[in-house]
Structures are given as C-alpha cells and as structure tokens.
XYZ file of C-alpha atoms in Angstrom:
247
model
C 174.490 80.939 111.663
C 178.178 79.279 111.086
C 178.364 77.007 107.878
C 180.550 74.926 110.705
C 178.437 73.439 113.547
C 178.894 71.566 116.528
C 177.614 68.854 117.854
C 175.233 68.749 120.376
C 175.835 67.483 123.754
C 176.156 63.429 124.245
C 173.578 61.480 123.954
C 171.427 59.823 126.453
C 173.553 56.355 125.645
C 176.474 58.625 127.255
C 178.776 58.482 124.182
C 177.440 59.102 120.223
C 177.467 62.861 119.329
C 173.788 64.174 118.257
C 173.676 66.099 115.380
C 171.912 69.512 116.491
C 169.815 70.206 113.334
C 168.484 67.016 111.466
C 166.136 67.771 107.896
C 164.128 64.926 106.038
C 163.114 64.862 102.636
C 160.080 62.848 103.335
C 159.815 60.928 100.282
C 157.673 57.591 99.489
C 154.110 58.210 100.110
C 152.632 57.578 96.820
C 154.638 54.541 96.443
C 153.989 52.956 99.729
C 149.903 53.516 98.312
C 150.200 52.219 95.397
C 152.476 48.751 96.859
C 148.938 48.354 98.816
C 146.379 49.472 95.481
C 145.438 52.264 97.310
C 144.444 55.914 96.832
C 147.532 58.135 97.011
C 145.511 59.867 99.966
C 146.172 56.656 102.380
C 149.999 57.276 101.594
C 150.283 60.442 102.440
C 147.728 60.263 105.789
C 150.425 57.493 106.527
C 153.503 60.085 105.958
C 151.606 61.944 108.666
C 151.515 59.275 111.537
C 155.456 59.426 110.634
C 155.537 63.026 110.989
C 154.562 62.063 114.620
C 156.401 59.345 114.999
C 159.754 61.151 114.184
C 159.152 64.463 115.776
C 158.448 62.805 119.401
C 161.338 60.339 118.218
C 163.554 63.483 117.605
C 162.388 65.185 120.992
C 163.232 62.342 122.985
C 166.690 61.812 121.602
C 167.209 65.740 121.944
C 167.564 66.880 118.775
C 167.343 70.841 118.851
C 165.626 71.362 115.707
C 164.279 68.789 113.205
C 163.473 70.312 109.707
C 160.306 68.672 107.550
C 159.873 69.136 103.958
C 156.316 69.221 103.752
C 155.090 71.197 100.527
C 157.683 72.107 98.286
C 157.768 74.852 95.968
C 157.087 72.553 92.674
C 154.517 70.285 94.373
C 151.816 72.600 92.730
C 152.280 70.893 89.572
C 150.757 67.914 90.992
C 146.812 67.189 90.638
C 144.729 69.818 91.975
C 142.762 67.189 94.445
C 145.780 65.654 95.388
C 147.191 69.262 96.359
C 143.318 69.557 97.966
C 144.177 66.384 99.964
C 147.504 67.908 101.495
C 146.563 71.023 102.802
C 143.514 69.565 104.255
C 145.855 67.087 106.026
C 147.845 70.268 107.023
C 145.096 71.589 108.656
C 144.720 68.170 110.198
C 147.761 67.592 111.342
C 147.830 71.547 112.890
C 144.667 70.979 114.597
C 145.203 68.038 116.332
C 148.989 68.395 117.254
C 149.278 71.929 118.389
C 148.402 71.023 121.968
C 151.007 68.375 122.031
C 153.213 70.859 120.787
C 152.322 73.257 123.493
C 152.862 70.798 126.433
C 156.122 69.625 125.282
C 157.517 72.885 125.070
C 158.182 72.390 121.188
C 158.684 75.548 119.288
C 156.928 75.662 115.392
C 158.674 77.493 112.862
C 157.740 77.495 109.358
C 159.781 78.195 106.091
C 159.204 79.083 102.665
C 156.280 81.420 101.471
C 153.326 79.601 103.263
C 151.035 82.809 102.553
C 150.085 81.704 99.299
C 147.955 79.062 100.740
C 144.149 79.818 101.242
C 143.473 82.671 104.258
C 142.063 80.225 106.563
C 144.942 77.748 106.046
C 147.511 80.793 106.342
C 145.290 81.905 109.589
C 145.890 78.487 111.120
C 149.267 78.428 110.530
C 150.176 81.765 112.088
C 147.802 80.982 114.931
C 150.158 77.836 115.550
C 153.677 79.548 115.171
C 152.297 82.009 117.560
C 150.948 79.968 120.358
C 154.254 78.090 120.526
C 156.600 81.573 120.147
C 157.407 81.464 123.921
C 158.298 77.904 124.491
C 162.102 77.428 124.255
C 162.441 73.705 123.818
C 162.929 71.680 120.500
C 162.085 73.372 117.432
C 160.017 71.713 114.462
C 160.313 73.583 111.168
C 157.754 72.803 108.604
C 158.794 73.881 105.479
C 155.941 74.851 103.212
C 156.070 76.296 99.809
C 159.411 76.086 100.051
C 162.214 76.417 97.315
C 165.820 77.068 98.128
C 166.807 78.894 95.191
C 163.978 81.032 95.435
C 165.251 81.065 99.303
C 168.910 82.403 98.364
C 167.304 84.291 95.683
C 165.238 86.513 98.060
C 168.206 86.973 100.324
C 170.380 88.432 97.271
C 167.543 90.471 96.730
C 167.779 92.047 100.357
C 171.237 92.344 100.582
C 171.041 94.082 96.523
C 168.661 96.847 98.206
C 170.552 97.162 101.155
C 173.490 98.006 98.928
C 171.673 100.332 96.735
C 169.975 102.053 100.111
C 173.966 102.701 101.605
C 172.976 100.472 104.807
C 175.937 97.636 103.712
C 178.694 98.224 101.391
C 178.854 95.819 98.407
C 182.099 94.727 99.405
C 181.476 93.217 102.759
C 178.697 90.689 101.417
C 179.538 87.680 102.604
C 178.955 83.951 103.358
C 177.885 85.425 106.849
C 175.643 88.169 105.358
C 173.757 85.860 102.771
C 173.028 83.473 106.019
C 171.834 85.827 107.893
C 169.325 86.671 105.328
C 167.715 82.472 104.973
C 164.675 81.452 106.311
C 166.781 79.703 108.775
C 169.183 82.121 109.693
C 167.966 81.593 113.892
C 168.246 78.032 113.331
C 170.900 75.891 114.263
C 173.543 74.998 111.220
C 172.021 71.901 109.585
C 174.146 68.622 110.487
C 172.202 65.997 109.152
C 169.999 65.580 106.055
C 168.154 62.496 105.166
C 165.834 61.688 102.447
C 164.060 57.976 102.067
C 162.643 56.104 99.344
C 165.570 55.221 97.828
C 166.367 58.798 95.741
C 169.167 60.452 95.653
C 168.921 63.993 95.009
C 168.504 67.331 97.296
C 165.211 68.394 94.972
C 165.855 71.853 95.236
C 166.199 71.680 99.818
C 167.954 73.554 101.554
C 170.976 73.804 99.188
C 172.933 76.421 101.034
C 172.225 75.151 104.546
C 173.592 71.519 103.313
C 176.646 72.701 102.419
C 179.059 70.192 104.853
C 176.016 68.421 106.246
C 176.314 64.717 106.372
C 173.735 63.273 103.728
C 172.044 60.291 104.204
C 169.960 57.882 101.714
C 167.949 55.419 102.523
C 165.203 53.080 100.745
C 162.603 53.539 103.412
C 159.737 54.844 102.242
C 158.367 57.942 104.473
C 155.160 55.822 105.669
C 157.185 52.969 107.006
C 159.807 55.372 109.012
C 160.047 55.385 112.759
C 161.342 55.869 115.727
C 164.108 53.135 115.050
C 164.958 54.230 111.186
C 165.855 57.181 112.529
C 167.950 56.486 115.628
C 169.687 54.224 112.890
C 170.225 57.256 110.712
C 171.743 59.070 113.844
C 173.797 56.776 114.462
C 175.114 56.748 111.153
C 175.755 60.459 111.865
C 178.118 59.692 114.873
C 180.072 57.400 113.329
C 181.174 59.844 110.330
C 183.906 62.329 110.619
C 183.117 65.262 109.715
C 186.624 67.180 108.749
C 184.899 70.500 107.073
C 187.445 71.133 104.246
C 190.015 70.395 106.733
C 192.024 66.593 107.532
C-alpha cells in the first residue's frame, strides 16, 4: 500500500477526480436522539439507515472502498445495554444486508479484533466476509473493535518477531514494511476521511493510513447524512490539491 495514492478514474459527471478510499467517523447518533427526547437506541437504528444510504451512495459514485467506523476500541466503556443495543443492530444490519451485498458484487472486509464479540456474533460475521470473498466489486470495511494504535502496535509486534526469527533484518523496516503489516494493507491508500457532528478529532482512526488524506469536518450529524452530504464531501475532495510534501 503507497502512503501516496491516486485518484480514481473520472467521475460519472466526466470531470471531478474520485477519491479511491473514503473512511467516516460516523459520529452524532446520540445527539440526533436526544434533539428528538428519544432513547439513544432510535439514534443509532437511524445511523444504520445511513450506513445504507452512504454505502449504495458510495457504490454508485464508484468509490473502490468506503471504510465505516462502527465499534471502536473504547466504545466498551459505554453502558452495557447500550453496547447490548449495537451489536444486536450489527447482527441486524448483517442479516438483512448481506444479500444486497451479494448481488451488487460488494466485497465485506472487516478490521480491528472483531473476535472478542460473542461466538454467534463472531460466527455471523465470518459467515458474511466469506460469502462475499469472491466478488471483486466495491469493498465495504466495517471496522469493529478497532483501535489504531493497538493496529500499528500489533504490526511492530510482527515485524519485532520477524527480526528476532532472522526472516527481515532490523535495518530494512520500513514505512513499506509497517504497511504491509495494517489491517488494511490490501486496501486502497485512504484519500478521504470525514467525520460529522461537528468534532474535530481522528479518535484514535486510522492514524497511520490518514497520513496525507484530505480531512473533512462537518456538523452533520450521522443520522441526517445522505446520499447528497456526501457527494458534497466528494466534491470538496476534488477541488483540493493534494501536493504530498511536495509544491
């Protein structure tokens, strides 16, 4: 994986450049929830209509790979029901979707260390990255569990037994050989990163991969993003230059 990608091929309009490998920090759900006085259930059953909404957005405009972050590494510190309610909306969302999936060619990956969920959850998941192996068209990464210091952490962990083992020599680590060791190392390089609701930090995503992506902000929260927020936040994308270090 280069830290310096291209773009993808024009867009249907015949003219923007597509970023190849969009991520969203899907943030908002409890807010949107509690705006209506509602449970923070209804916000985040919400954020998954907008999971849909995106992903078929994202396949349409042909994005190769659109990156979710659905369960993050510190999102076990939150109430154990509310924790409850988002696996069982996994399982939802897996359940209904994975046909869809299927038929549109759409390849599931997943990220992080999804095995600590509960067997059946864990069985559903594999069940669904395997069905969809074959199929060669857009790829959805869900990234559950997921932390990316534990991330680059693991990799320096490889690489340190590698050394130790003989198979690499210390002194050829590089940028290259800590890539190749990500969850995301067969993914394209990440172009664009966006987060709604209105914050402005990375929360511990993808930290390596967003090295020279273009990050975006906006106030949207997750529930209320569509097909239209996020050919705006594409288009955004196309109109930056993106120099790399260079001029």
């Amino acid at each position: 994986m280069s830290s310096r990608p291209a773009t993808a091929p024009v867009s249907a309009g015949g003219s923007a450049l597509l970023p190849r490998h969009v991520a969203i920090i899907m943030d908002g759900n409890g807010r949107w929830a509690k705006k209506r006085h509602l449970p923070r259930i209804a916000g985040h059953r919400q954020g998954v209509e907008a999971v849909r909404r995106v992903t078929r957005a994202a396949r349409a405009m042909g994005i190769e790979a659109l990156t979710l972050y659905a369960f993050s590494s510190e999102n076990w510190r939150r109430p154990e029901d509310e924790v409850s309610d988002l696996m069982g909306l996994l399982r939802l969302f897996i359940r209904t979707d994975i046909d869809e999936m299927v038929r549109e060619n759409v390849r599931l990956r997943v990220i992080g260390d999804y095995r600590r969920f509960s067997p059946d959850l864990v069985a559903l998941v594999e069940d669904a990255i395997a069905r969809t192996a074959a199929n060669d068209g857009p790829i959805l990464v869900i990234a559950l569990n997921y932390g990316a210091q534990a991330e680059i952490a693991a990799a320096a962990r490889r690489l340190a037994e590698k050394a130790r083992d003989g198979t690499i020599d210390p002194a050829m680590i590089d940028e290259a050989a800590i890539e190749a060791e990500l969850d995301t190392s067969d993914l394209p390089p990440l172009d664009l990163l966006i987060r709604t609701s209105g914050e402005i930090r990375l929360s511990n995503f993808l930290l390596w991969q967003a090295a020279y992506a273009e990050l975006l902000f906006v106030d949207t929260l997750w529930p209320d993003f569509d097909a239209a927020t996020f050919a705006d936040a594409v288009a955004a994308f196309s109109s930056r230059q993106r120099r790399f270090g260079g001029l």
